[in-house]
Amino acid sequence: MGSPATVALSTSAAGQVTSWRHVFDMAANIDGLGVTLAMNKQRYIEEVTSAKVHGFEWEDGDGGVMRETFMLTGTGTTNISSVNIAATVTGATYPSLSNRITRAQGVFRMNATGGSGLGASDAVQAEKIKLTFNRPQDAPHAYGSAVIIEPADNGFPVLEIEVNYPRMNTPTANSLFAGLREATAFKADWTFSGAFINSTDRYTVLFQFPYLQLKDFEAPTAGANQIKPKAMFAARLAPTSPTGMAFVNPMRLTRTMINSVAAFS
C-alpha cells in the first residue's frame, strides 16, 4: 500500500502497557517490495517464493467480523523449498483472537471536504461498507527467466469506497443526488476502536480520506418501498489538506497497538 512513518510512542505511563502508533501513507511506487508465502498442505509445504502485495479489500464478513483480502502477484510455486519446511510452518502461531475487529467497533464519519473537522454529528449510519484498493501491476515474462520478472506499476492506483445505507430519508437522498450532479467532494474517516491498552489508548484502526468524489449513487427499494441506497466514492489526491487531516494523499492508515515493530500482528 504505502510507506510507514517512523513508529511513534503513543502513550507510556508508569505501571501501564505502552501503546505505539503506526502511520501508513501511499507510496509513490512499491518497486523492490515483496513477501514469501508458505502454505501447509499437510503432506508437503507449498511456497510462493516471491510475491508482491498490490491491493486489498476491507469489508463486512460473517458474524460482523471485518474481513480483509489481499491481492498478490507471485512468480510461481514450489513444493521443495529448503527454507519453509514442515517443521517451521507447523510451529507457526496464530494471532490472538482479541485482535479481531468487528463492525460494532466501527464508526464512519463524513462531511464536505471544505467543511469543519469531522465530529460526532458527522457519523453515518451504514449497513455495509467496502473499501477497495489496488495498484495495477504488469507481469512480464522476459528472456532468460522461467518465471515473470518483478511486477511494476502499470496504471494509476484505484481506491474506492462503497457505502450501503440501511435506510435513507428524502433530504439525505436528495443531498447525495445533488452531490453527484454538482461533483461535491467529501472527506471521511473510518475508525475501529477495540479494548483499552492502557488508561488512555485503545487498539485502533483508522482510515482517513481527505478527498472523496461521489462517482455513482443507486436508490433501490426494499420491502414496503423502503429506500436502501448505495453510494460509491473514489478517493483522490486532495488539492489542499482539509481541516483535521494534515495530508493530501488519497488515504492514510493509522494503527494503535502494543507492538513497536510489527504493525499487522
PDB file of C-alpha atoms in Angstrom:
ATOM      1  CA  MET A   1       0.000   0.000   0.000  1.00  0.00           C
ATOM      2  CA  GLY A   2       2.498   2.550   1.075  1.00  0.00           C
ATOM      3  CA  SER A   3       5.286   3.802   3.261  1.00  0.00           C
ATOM      4  CA  PRO A   4       5.254   3.574   7.059  1.00  0.00           C
ATOM      5  CA  ALA A   5       6.328   6.580   9.038  1.00  0.00           C
ATOM      6  CA  THR A   6       8.672   6.090  11.960  1.00  0.00           C
ATOM      7  CA  VAL A   7       6.699   4.329  14.657  1.00  0.00           C
ATOM      8  CA  ALA A   8       5.721   6.774  17.398  1.00  0.00           C
ATOM      9  CA  LEU A   9       5.238   6.265  21.097  1.00  0.00           C
ATOM     10  CA  SER A  10       1.560   6.928  21.684  1.00  0.00           C
ATOM     11  CA  THR A  11       1.166   6.592  25.457  1.00  0.00           C
ATOM     12  CA  SER A  12       3.542   5.459  28.165  1.00  0.00           C
ATOM     13  CA  ALA A  13       2.589   5.672  31.825  1.00  0.00           C
ATOM     14  CA  ALA A  14       4.212   4.135  34.876  1.00  0.00           C
ATOM     15  CA  GLY A  15       2.821   0.679  35.572  1.00  0.00           C
ATOM     16  CA  GLN A  16       0.776   0.563  32.350  1.00  0.00           C
ATOM     17  CA  VAL A  17       1.207  -1.088  28.954  1.00  0.00           C
ATOM     18  CA  THR A  18       2.881   1.156  26.371  1.00  0.00           C
ATOM     19  CA  SER A  19       0.947   1.877  23.177  1.00  0.00           C
ATOM     20  CA  TRP A  20       2.529   2.588  19.776  1.00  0.00           C
ATOM     21  CA  ARG A  21       1.202   4.390  16.721  1.00  0.00           C
ATOM     22  CA  HIS A  22       1.979   3.194  13.173  1.00  0.00           C
ATOM     23  CA  VAL A  23       1.084   5.550  10.309  1.00  0.00           C
ATOM     24  CA  PHE A  24       0.992   4.455   6.644  1.00  0.00           C
ATOM     25  CA  ASP A  25       0.709   6.716   3.594  1.00  0.00           C
ATOM     26  CA  MET A  26       0.523   5.652  -0.030  1.00  0.00           C
ATOM     27  CA  ALA A  27       3.997   5.259  -1.546  1.00  0.00           C
ATOM     28  CA  ALA A  28       4.976   6.626  -4.938  1.00  0.00           C
ATOM     29  CA  ASN A  29       5.829   3.061  -6.015  1.00  0.00           C
ATOM     30  CA  ILE A  30       6.373  -0.368  -4.486  1.00  0.00           C
ATOM     31  CA  ASP A  31       9.393  -1.485  -6.526  1.00  0.00           C
ATOM     32  CA  GLY A  32      11.583  -3.971  -4.711  1.00  0.00           C
ATOM     33  CA  LEU A  33       8.969  -4.842  -2.081  1.00  0.00           C
ATOM     34  CA  GLY A  34       7.740  -8.422  -1.825  1.00  0.00           C
ATOM     35  CA  VAL A  35       6.802 -11.231   0.541  1.00  0.00           C
ATOM     36  CA  THR A  36       7.185 -15.005   0.732  1.00  0.00           C
ATOM     37  CA  LEU A  37       4.105 -17.156   1.356  1.00  0.00           C
ATOM     38  CA  ALA A  38       4.152 -20.688   2.758  1.00  0.00           C
ATOM     39  CA  MET A  39       1.071 -22.928   2.891  1.00  0.00           C
ATOM     40  CA  ASN A  40       0.828 -26.174   4.836  1.00  0.00           C
ATOM     41  CA  LYS A  41      -0.781 -28.779   2.536  1.00  0.00           C
ATOM     42  CA  GLN A  42      -0.378 -31.485   5.229  1.00  0.00           C
ATOM     43  CA  ARG A  43       1.797 -33.788   3.107  1.00  0.00           C
ATOM     44  CA  TYR A  44       4.030 -31.028   1.804  1.00  0.00           C
ATOM     45  CA  ILE A  45       4.652 -27.279   2.032  1.00  0.00           C
ATOM     46  CA  GLU A  46       3.773 -25.123  -0.941  1.00  0.00           C
ATOM     47  CA  GLU A  47       5.657 -21.850  -1.162  1.00  0.00           C
ATOM     48  CA  VAL A  48       5.388 -18.735  -3.292  1.00  0.00           C
ATOM     49  CA  THR A  49       8.972 -17.599  -3.097  1.00  0.00           C
ATOM     50  CA  SER A  50       8.337 -14.026  -4.172  1.00  0.00           C
ATOM     51  CA  ALA A  51       5.018 -12.187  -4.316  1.00  0.00           C
ATOM     52  CA  LYS A  52       4.081  -8.527  -4.490  1.00  0.00           C
ATOM     53  CA  VAL A  53       1.142  -7.262  -2.438  1.00  0.00           C
ATOM     54  CA  HIS A  54      -0.546  -4.656  -4.620  1.00  0.00           C
ATOM     55  CA  GLY A  55      -4.038  -4.320  -3.184  1.00  0.00           C
ATOM     56  CA  PHE A  56      -6.560  -5.240  -0.539  1.00  0.00           C
ATOM     57  CA  GLU A  57     -10.265  -5.180   0.304  1.00  0.00           C
ATOM     58  CA  TRP A  58     -11.733  -4.375   3.711  1.00  0.00           C
ATOM     59  CA  GLU A  59     -15.405  -5.243   4.205  1.00  0.00           C
ATOM     60  CA  ASP A  60     -18.028  -6.798   6.466  1.00  0.00           C
ATOM     61  CA  GLY A  61     -17.584 -10.544   6.972  1.00  0.00           C
ATOM     62  CA  ASP A  62     -19.576 -13.308   8.623  1.00  0.00           C
ATOM     63  CA  GLY A  63     -20.967 -12.514  12.045  1.00  0.00           C
ATOM     64  CA  GLY A  64     -19.969  -8.865  11.793  1.00  0.00           C
ATOM     65  CA  VAL A  65     -16.228  -9.610  11.822  1.00  0.00           C
ATOM     66  CA  MET A  66     -14.348  -7.376   9.389  1.00  0.00           C
ATOM     67  CA  ARG A  67     -12.691  -9.299   6.582  1.00  0.00           C
ATOM     68  CA  GLU A  68      -9.501  -8.245   4.806  1.00  0.00           C
ATOM     69  CA  THR A  69      -8.489  -9.805   1.493  1.00  0.00           C
ATOM     70  CA  PHE A  70      -5.085  -9.173  -0.057  1.00  0.00           C
ATOM     71  CA  MET A  71      -4.227  -9.116  -3.774  1.00  0.00           C
ATOM     72  CA  LEU A  72      -0.854 -10.542  -4.745  1.00  0.00           C
ATOM     73  CA  THR A  73       1.079 -11.345  -7.896  1.00  0.00           C
ATOM     74  CA  GLY A  74       3.681 -14.099  -7.462  1.00  0.00           C
ATOM     75  CA  THR A  75       6.448 -15.659  -9.518  1.00  0.00           C
ATOM     76  CA  GLY A  76       5.232 -19.234  -9.097  1.00  0.00           C
ATOM     77  CA  THR A  77       5.077 -22.004  -6.528  1.00  0.00           C
ATOM     78  CA  THR A  78       7.455 -24.674  -5.300  1.00  0.00           C
ATOM     79  CA  ASN A  79       6.973 -27.676  -3.026  1.00  0.00           C
ATOM     80  CA  ILE A  80      10.666 -28.391  -2.459  1.00  0.00           C
ATOM     81  CA  SER A  81      11.649 -25.280  -0.527  1.00  0.00           C
ATOM     82  CA  SER A  82      14.628 -25.642   1.796  1.00  0.00           C
ATOM     83  CA  VAL A  83      13.541 -22.634   3.886  1.00  0.00           C
ATOM     84  CA  ASN A  84       9.889 -23.223   4.740  1.00  0.00           C
ATOM     85  CA  ILE A  85       9.694 -26.892   5.646  1.00  0.00           C
ATOM     86  CA  ALA A  86       7.030 -28.776   7.606  1.00  0.00           C
ATOM     87  CA  ALA A  87       8.711 -28.130  10.968  1.00  0.00           C
ATOM     88  CA  THR A  88       8.897 -24.350  10.514  1.00  0.00           C
ATOM     89  CA  VAL A  89       5.351 -23.913   9.204  1.00  0.00           C
ATOM     90  CA  THR A  90       3.804 -26.264  11.768  1.00  0.00           C
ATOM     91  CA  GLY A  91       5.472 -24.252  14.518  1.00  0.00           C
ATOM     92  CA  ALA A  92       3.820 -21.003  13.415  1.00  0.00           C
ATOM     93  CA  THR A  93       1.443 -19.433  15.922  1.00  0.00           C
ATOM     94  CA  TYR A  94      -1.885 -17.707  15.358  1.00  0.00           C
ATOM     95  CA  PRO A  95      -2.620 -14.096  16.369  1.00  0.00           C
ATOM     96  CA  SER A  96      -4.704 -13.634  19.484  1.00  0.00           C
ATOM     97  CA  LEU A  97      -8.456 -13.676  18.965  1.00  0.00           C
ATOM     98  CA  SER A  98      -8.595 -10.427  20.926  1.00  0.00           C
ATOM     99  CA  ASN A  99      -7.179  -8.699  17.842  1.00  0.00           C
ATOM    100  CA  ARG A 100     -10.298  -9.386  15.778  1.00  0.00           C
ATOM    101  CA  ILE A 101     -12.107  -6.271  14.523  1.00  0.00           C
ATOM    102  CA  THR A 102     -15.895  -6.187  14.320  1.00  0.00           C
ATOM    103  CA  ARG A 103     -18.491  -3.965  12.680  1.00  0.00           C
ATOM    104  CA  ALA A 104     -19.839  -2.984  16.094  1.00  0.00           C
ATOM    105  CA  GLN A 105     -16.482  -1.312  16.877  1.00  0.00           C
ATOM    106  CA  GLY A 106     -16.598   0.866  13.754  1.00  0.00           C
ATOM    107  CA  VAL A 107     -17.714   4.438  13.124  1.00  0.00           C
ATOM    108  CA  PHE A 108     -17.826   6.037   9.655  1.00  0.00           C
ATOM    109  CA  ARG A 109     -17.929   9.850   9.520  1.00  0.00           C
ATOM    110  CA  MET A 110     -18.212  12.112   6.504  1.00  0.00           C
ATOM    111  CA  ASN A 111     -18.853  15.729   5.543  1.00  0.00           C
ATOM    112  CA  ALA A 112     -17.835  18.168   2.807  1.00  0.00           C
ATOM    113  CA  THR A 113     -14.085  18.363   2.281  1.00  0.00           C
ATOM    114  CA  GLY A 114     -14.205  22.131   2.781  1.00  0.00           C
ATOM    115  CA  GLY A 115     -16.284  21.882   5.952  1.00  0.00           C
ATOM    116  CA  SER A 116     -15.299  21.798   9.596  1.00  0.00           C
ATOM    117  CA  GLY A 117     -13.355  18.956  11.183  1.00  0.00           C
ATOM    118  CA  LEU A 118     -15.224  15.655  11.494  1.00  0.00           C
ATOM    119  CA  GLY A 119     -17.233  15.314  14.688  1.00  0.00           C
ATOM    120  CA  ALA A 120     -19.787  13.046  16.338  1.00  0.00           C
ATOM    121  CA  SER A 121     -22.638  14.636  14.371  1.00  0.00           C
ATOM    122  CA  ASP A 122     -20.978  13.531  11.097  1.00  0.00           C
ATOM    123  CA  ALA A 123     -21.313   9.808  11.897  1.00  0.00           C
ATOM    124  CA  VAL A 124     -23.077   7.962   9.085  1.00  0.00           C
ATOM    125  CA  GLN A 125     -25.412   5.058   9.804  1.00  0.00           C
ATOM    126  CA  ALA A 126     -24.285   2.431   7.308  1.00  0.00           C
ATOM    127  CA  GLU A 127     -25.279  -1.200   6.878  1.00  0.00           C
ATOM    128  CA  LYS A 128     -22.266  -2.259   4.808  1.00  0.00           C
ATOM    129  CA  ILE A 129     -19.038  -0.539   3.828  1.00  0.00           C
ATOM    130  CA  LYS A 130     -16.437  -1.884   1.420  1.00  0.00           C
ATOM    131  CA  LEU A 131     -13.014  -0.375   0.818  1.00  0.00           C
ATOM    132  CA  THR A 132     -11.106  -1.499  -2.273  1.00  0.00           C
ATOM    133  CA  PHE A 133      -7.519  -0.524  -3.055  1.00  0.00           C
ATOM    134  CA  ASN A 134      -5.494  -1.816  -5.993  1.00  0.00           C
ATOM    135  CA  ARG A 135      -2.322  -0.764  -7.817  1.00  0.00           C
ATOM    136  CA  PRO A 136      -2.492  -2.330 -11.307  1.00  0.00           C
ATOM    137  CA  GLN A 137       0.652  -4.356 -11.989  1.00  0.00           C
ATOM    138  CA  ASP A 138       2.160  -5.858 -15.103  1.00  0.00           C
ATOM    139  CA  ALA A 139       3.501  -9.431 -15.030  1.00  0.00           C
ATOM    140  CA  PRO A 140       6.122  -9.610 -17.802  1.00  0.00           C
ATOM    141  CA  HIS A 141       7.809 -12.778 -18.979  1.00  0.00           C
ATOM    142  CA  ALA A 142      11.317 -11.969 -20.149  1.00  0.00           C
ATOM    143  CA  TYR A 143      14.096 -13.870 -21.922  1.00  0.00           C
ATOM    144  CA  GLY A 144      16.410 -15.762 -19.607  1.00  0.00           C
ATOM    145  CA  SER A 145      13.820 -16.423 -16.899  1.00  0.00           C
ATOM    146  CA  ALA A 146      11.343 -19.269 -16.446  1.00  0.00           C
ATOM    147  CA  VAL A 147       9.119 -17.065 -14.297  1.00  0.00           C
ATOM    148  CA  ILE A 148       7.881 -13.489 -14.514  1.00  0.00           C
ATOM    149  CA  ILE A 149      10.225 -10.686 -13.563  1.00  0.00           C
ATOM    150  CA  GLU A 150       9.246  -8.293 -10.779  1.00  0.00           C
ATOM    151  CA  PRO A 151       5.806  -6.760 -11.417  1.00  0.00           C
ATOM    152  CA  ALA A 152       5.728  -2.981 -11.594  1.00  0.00           C
ATOM    153  CA  ASP A 153       3.029  -0.320 -11.533  1.00  0.00           C
ATOM    154  CA  ASN A 154       1.027  -0.466 -14.734  1.00  0.00           C
ATOM    155  CA  GLY A 155      -1.632   2.163 -14.070  1.00  0.00           C
ATOM    156  CA  PHE A 156      -2.882   4.640 -11.511  1.00  0.00           C
ATOM    157  CA  PRO A 157      -3.919   3.185  -8.130  1.00  0.00           C
ATOM    158  CA  VAL A 158      -7.662   2.646  -7.732  1.00  0.00           C
ATOM    159  CA  LEU A 159      -9.169   3.444  -4.340  1.00  0.00           C
ATOM    160  CA  GLU A 160     -12.942   3.170  -3.937  1.00  0.00           C
ATOM    161  CA  ILE A 161     -15.473   3.014  -1.106  1.00  0.00           C
ATOM    162  CA  GLU A 162     -18.991   1.601  -1.322  1.00  0.00           C
ATOM    163  CA  VAL A 163     -21.472   2.580   1.398  1.00  0.00           C
ATOM    164  CA  ASN A 164     -24.763   0.700   1.718  1.00  0.00           C
ATOM    165  CA  TYR A 165     -27.305   2.509   3.879  1.00  0.00           C
ATOM    166  CA  PRO A 166     -29.875   0.558   5.935  1.00  0.00           C
ATOM    167  CA  ARG A 167     -32.485   3.176   5.036  1.00  0.00           C
ATOM    168  CA  MET A 168     -32.424   6.775   3.940  1.00  0.00           C
ATOM    169  CA  ASN A 169     -34.791   9.697   4.295  1.00  0.00           C
ATOM    170  CA  THR A 170     -35.681  12.070   1.482  1.00  0.00           C
ATOM    171  CA  PRO A 171     -33.460  15.034   2.484  1.00  0.00           C
ATOM    172  CA  THR A 172     -30.368  12.821   2.766  1.00  0.00           C
ATOM    173  CA  ALA A 173     -31.047  11.093  -0.532  1.00  0.00           C
ATOM    174  CA  ASN A 174     -31.587  14.427  -2.245  1.00  0.00           C
ATOM    175  CA  SER A 175     -28.283  15.751  -0.917  1.00  0.00           C
ATOM    176  CA  LEU A 176     -26.396  12.804  -2.378  1.00  0.00           C
ATOM    177  CA  PHE A 177     -28.115  13.212  -5.726  1.00  0.00           C
ATOM    178  CA  ALA A 178     -27.163  16.886  -5.634  1.00  0.00           C
ATOM    179  CA  GLY A 179     -23.601  15.966  -4.720  1.00  0.00           C
ATOM    180  CA  LEU A 180     -23.392  13.635  -7.699  1.00  0.00           C
ATOM    181  CA  ARG A 181     -24.770  16.293 -10.042  1.00  0.00           C
ATOM    182  CA  GLU A 182     -22.552  19.072  -8.702  1.00  0.00           C
ATOM    183  CA  ALA A 183     -19.367  16.985  -8.233  1.00  0.00           C
ATOM    184  CA  THR A 184     -19.281  17.726  -4.498  1.00  0.00           C
ATOM    185  CA  ALA A 185     -16.155  16.481  -2.732  1.00  0.00           C
ATOM    186  CA  PHE A 186     -16.254  14.924   0.733  1.00  0.00           C
ATOM    187  CA  LYS A 187     -13.787  13.922   3.425  1.00  0.00           C
ATOM    188  CA  ALA A 188     -14.281  10.900   5.656  1.00  0.00           C
ATOM    189  CA  ASP A 189     -12.716   8.704   8.297  1.00  0.00           C
ATOM    190  CA  TRP A 190     -13.455   5.129   9.340  1.00  0.00           C
ATOM    191  CA  THR A 191     -12.422   4.205  12.872  1.00  0.00           C
ATOM    192  CA  PHE A 192     -12.454   0.870  14.700  1.00  0.00           C
ATOM    193  CA  SER A 193     -11.855   1.088  18.452  1.00  0.00           C
ATOM    194  CA  GLY A 194     -11.104  -2.060  20.454  1.00  0.00           C
ATOM    195  CA  ALA A 195     -10.158  -2.801  24.049  1.00  0.00           C
ATOM    196  CA  PHE A 196      -8.147  -0.336  26.103  1.00  0.00           C
ATOM    197  CA  ILE A 197      -4.384  -0.857  26.020  1.00  0.00           C
ATOM    198  CA  ASN A 198      -3.911   1.453  28.968  1.00  0.00           C
ATOM    199  CA  SER A 199      -5.928   4.185  30.654  1.00  0.00           C
ATOM    200  CA  THR A 200      -5.651   6.427  27.586  1.00  0.00           C
ATOM    201  CA  ASP A 201      -5.374   4.473  24.320  1.00  0.00           C
ATOM    202  CA  ARG A 202      -7.371   1.686  22.723  1.00  0.00           C
ATOM    203  CA  TYR A 203      -6.444  -0.766  19.988  1.00  0.00           C
ATOM    204  CA  THR A 204      -7.372   1.302  16.948  1.00  0.00           C
ATOM    205  CA  VAL A 205      -7.538   1.043  13.169  1.00  0.00           C
ATOM    206  CA  LEU A 206      -8.166   4.392  11.474  1.00  0.00           C
ATOM    207  CA  PHE A 207      -8.648   5.028   7.755  1.00  0.00           C
ATOM    208  CA  GLN A 208      -8.724   8.689   6.648  1.00  0.00           C
ATOM    209  CA  PHE A 209      -9.760  10.055   3.243  1.00  0.00           C
ATOM    210  CA  PRO A 210      -9.251  13.813   2.657  1.00  0.00           C
ATOM    211  CA  TYR A 211     -10.943  13.962  -0.746  1.00  0.00           C
ATOM    212  CA  LEU A 212     -13.774  11.646  -1.854  1.00  0.00           C
ATOM    213  CA  GLN A 213     -15.665  12.123  -5.103  1.00  0.00           C
ATOM    214  CA  LEU A 214     -19.149  10.658  -5.364  1.00  0.00           C
ATOM    215  CA  LYS A 215     -18.948   8.632  -8.580  1.00  0.00           C
ATOM    216  CA  ASP A 216     -22.296   6.805  -8.523  1.00  0.00           C
ATOM    217  CA  PHE A 217     -25.465   6.536  -6.474  1.00  0.00           C
ATOM    218  CA  GLU A 218     -28.177   3.880  -6.507  1.00  0.00           C
ATOM    219  CA  ALA A 219     -31.505   4.068  -4.673  1.00  0.00           C
ATOM    220  CA  PRO A 220     -33.222   0.683  -4.941  1.00  0.00           C
ATOM    221  CA  THR A 221     -36.379  -0.020  -2.982  1.00  0.00           C
ATOM    222  CA  ALA A 222     -36.734  -2.821  -0.477  1.00  0.00           C
ATOM    223  CA  GLY A 223     -39.810  -4.139   1.360  1.00  0.00           C
ATOM    224  CA  ALA A 224     -42.676  -1.666   1.834  1.00  0.00           C
ATOM    225  CA  ASN A 225     -40.931   0.733  -0.580  1.00  0.00           C
ATOM    226  CA  GLN A 226     -38.084   1.335   1.848  1.00  0.00           C
ATOM    227  CA  ILE A 227     -35.173   3.055   0.135  1.00  0.00           C
ATOM    228  CA  LYS A 228     -31.805   1.375   0.850  1.00  0.00           C
ATOM    229  CA  PRO A 229     -29.317   3.354  -1.240  1.00  0.00           C
ATOM    230  CA  LYS A 230     -25.730   2.594  -2.144  1.00  0.00           C
ATOM    231  CA  ALA A 231     -23.185   5.357  -2.729  1.00  0.00           C
ATOM    232  CA  MET A 232     -19.851   4.763  -4.469  1.00  0.00           C
ATOM    233  CA  PHE A 233     -16.933   7.110  -3.816  1.00  0.00           C
ATOM    234  CA  ALA A 234     -13.496   7.415  -5.428  1.00  0.00           C
ATOM    235  CA  ALA A 235     -10.628   8.625  -3.224  1.00  0.00           C
ATOM    236  CA  ARG A 236      -8.432  11.231  -4.888  1.00  0.00           C
ATOM    237  CA  LEU A 237      -5.380  13.324  -4.111  1.00  0.00           C
ATOM    238  CA  ALA A 238      -6.660  16.375  -2.233  1.00  0.00           C
ATOM    239  CA  PRO A 239      -5.763  19.808  -3.687  1.00  0.00           C
ATOM    240  CA  THR A 240      -5.177  21.007  -0.114  1.00  0.00           C
ATOM    241  CA  SER A 241      -5.309  19.305   3.261  1.00  0.00           C
ATOM    242  CA  PRO A 242      -8.779  19.670   4.807  1.00  0.00           C
ATOM    243  CA  THR A 243      -9.474  20.633   8.405  1.00  0.00           C
ATOM    244  CA  GLY A 244      -8.428  17.824  10.730  1.00  0.00           C
ATOM    245  CA  MET A 245      -6.296  15.989   8.152  1.00  0.00           C
ATOM    246  CA  ALA A 246      -2.789  17.363   7.674  1.00  0.00           C
ATOM    247  CA  PHE A 247      -2.038  15.447   4.458  1.00  0.00           C
ATOM    248  CA  VAL A 248      -3.234  15.271   0.847  1.00  0.00           C
ATOM    249  CA  ASN A 249      -2.678  11.595  -0.049  1.00  0.00           C
ATOM    250  CA  PRO A 250      -5.899   9.777  -1.005  1.00  0.00           C
ATOM    251  CA  MET A 251      -5.734   7.616   2.121  1.00  0.00           C
ATOM    252  CA  ARG A 252      -3.872   7.305   5.405  1.00  0.00           C
ATOM    253  CA  LEU A 253      -3.949   4.249   7.661  1.00  0.00           C
ATOM    254  CA  THR A 254      -3.119   4.571  11.365  1.00  0.00           C
ATOM    255  CA  ARG A 255      -2.879   1.668  13.791  1.00  0.00           C
ATOM    256  CA  THR A 256      -2.501   1.971  17.571  1.00  0.00           C
ATOM    257  CA  MET A 257      -1.333  -1.196  19.319  1.00  0.00           C
ATOM    258  CA  ILE A 258       1.211  -2.648  21.755  1.00  0.00           C
ATOM    259  CA  ASN A 259       3.776  -3.698  19.127  1.00  0.00           C
ATOM    260  CA  SER A 260       6.579  -1.240  18.414  1.00  0.00           C
ATOM    261  CA  VAL A 261       7.862  -3.084  15.319  1.00  0.00           C
ATOM    262  CA  ALA A 262       5.242  -5.277  13.607  1.00  0.00           C
ATOM    263  CA  ALA A 263       2.188  -3.186  12.757  1.00  0.00           C
ATOM    264  CA  PHE A 264      -0.004  -6.024  11.485  1.00  0.00           C
ATOM    265  CA  SER A 265       0.298  -8.781  14.088  1.00  0.00           C
TER     266      SER A 265
END
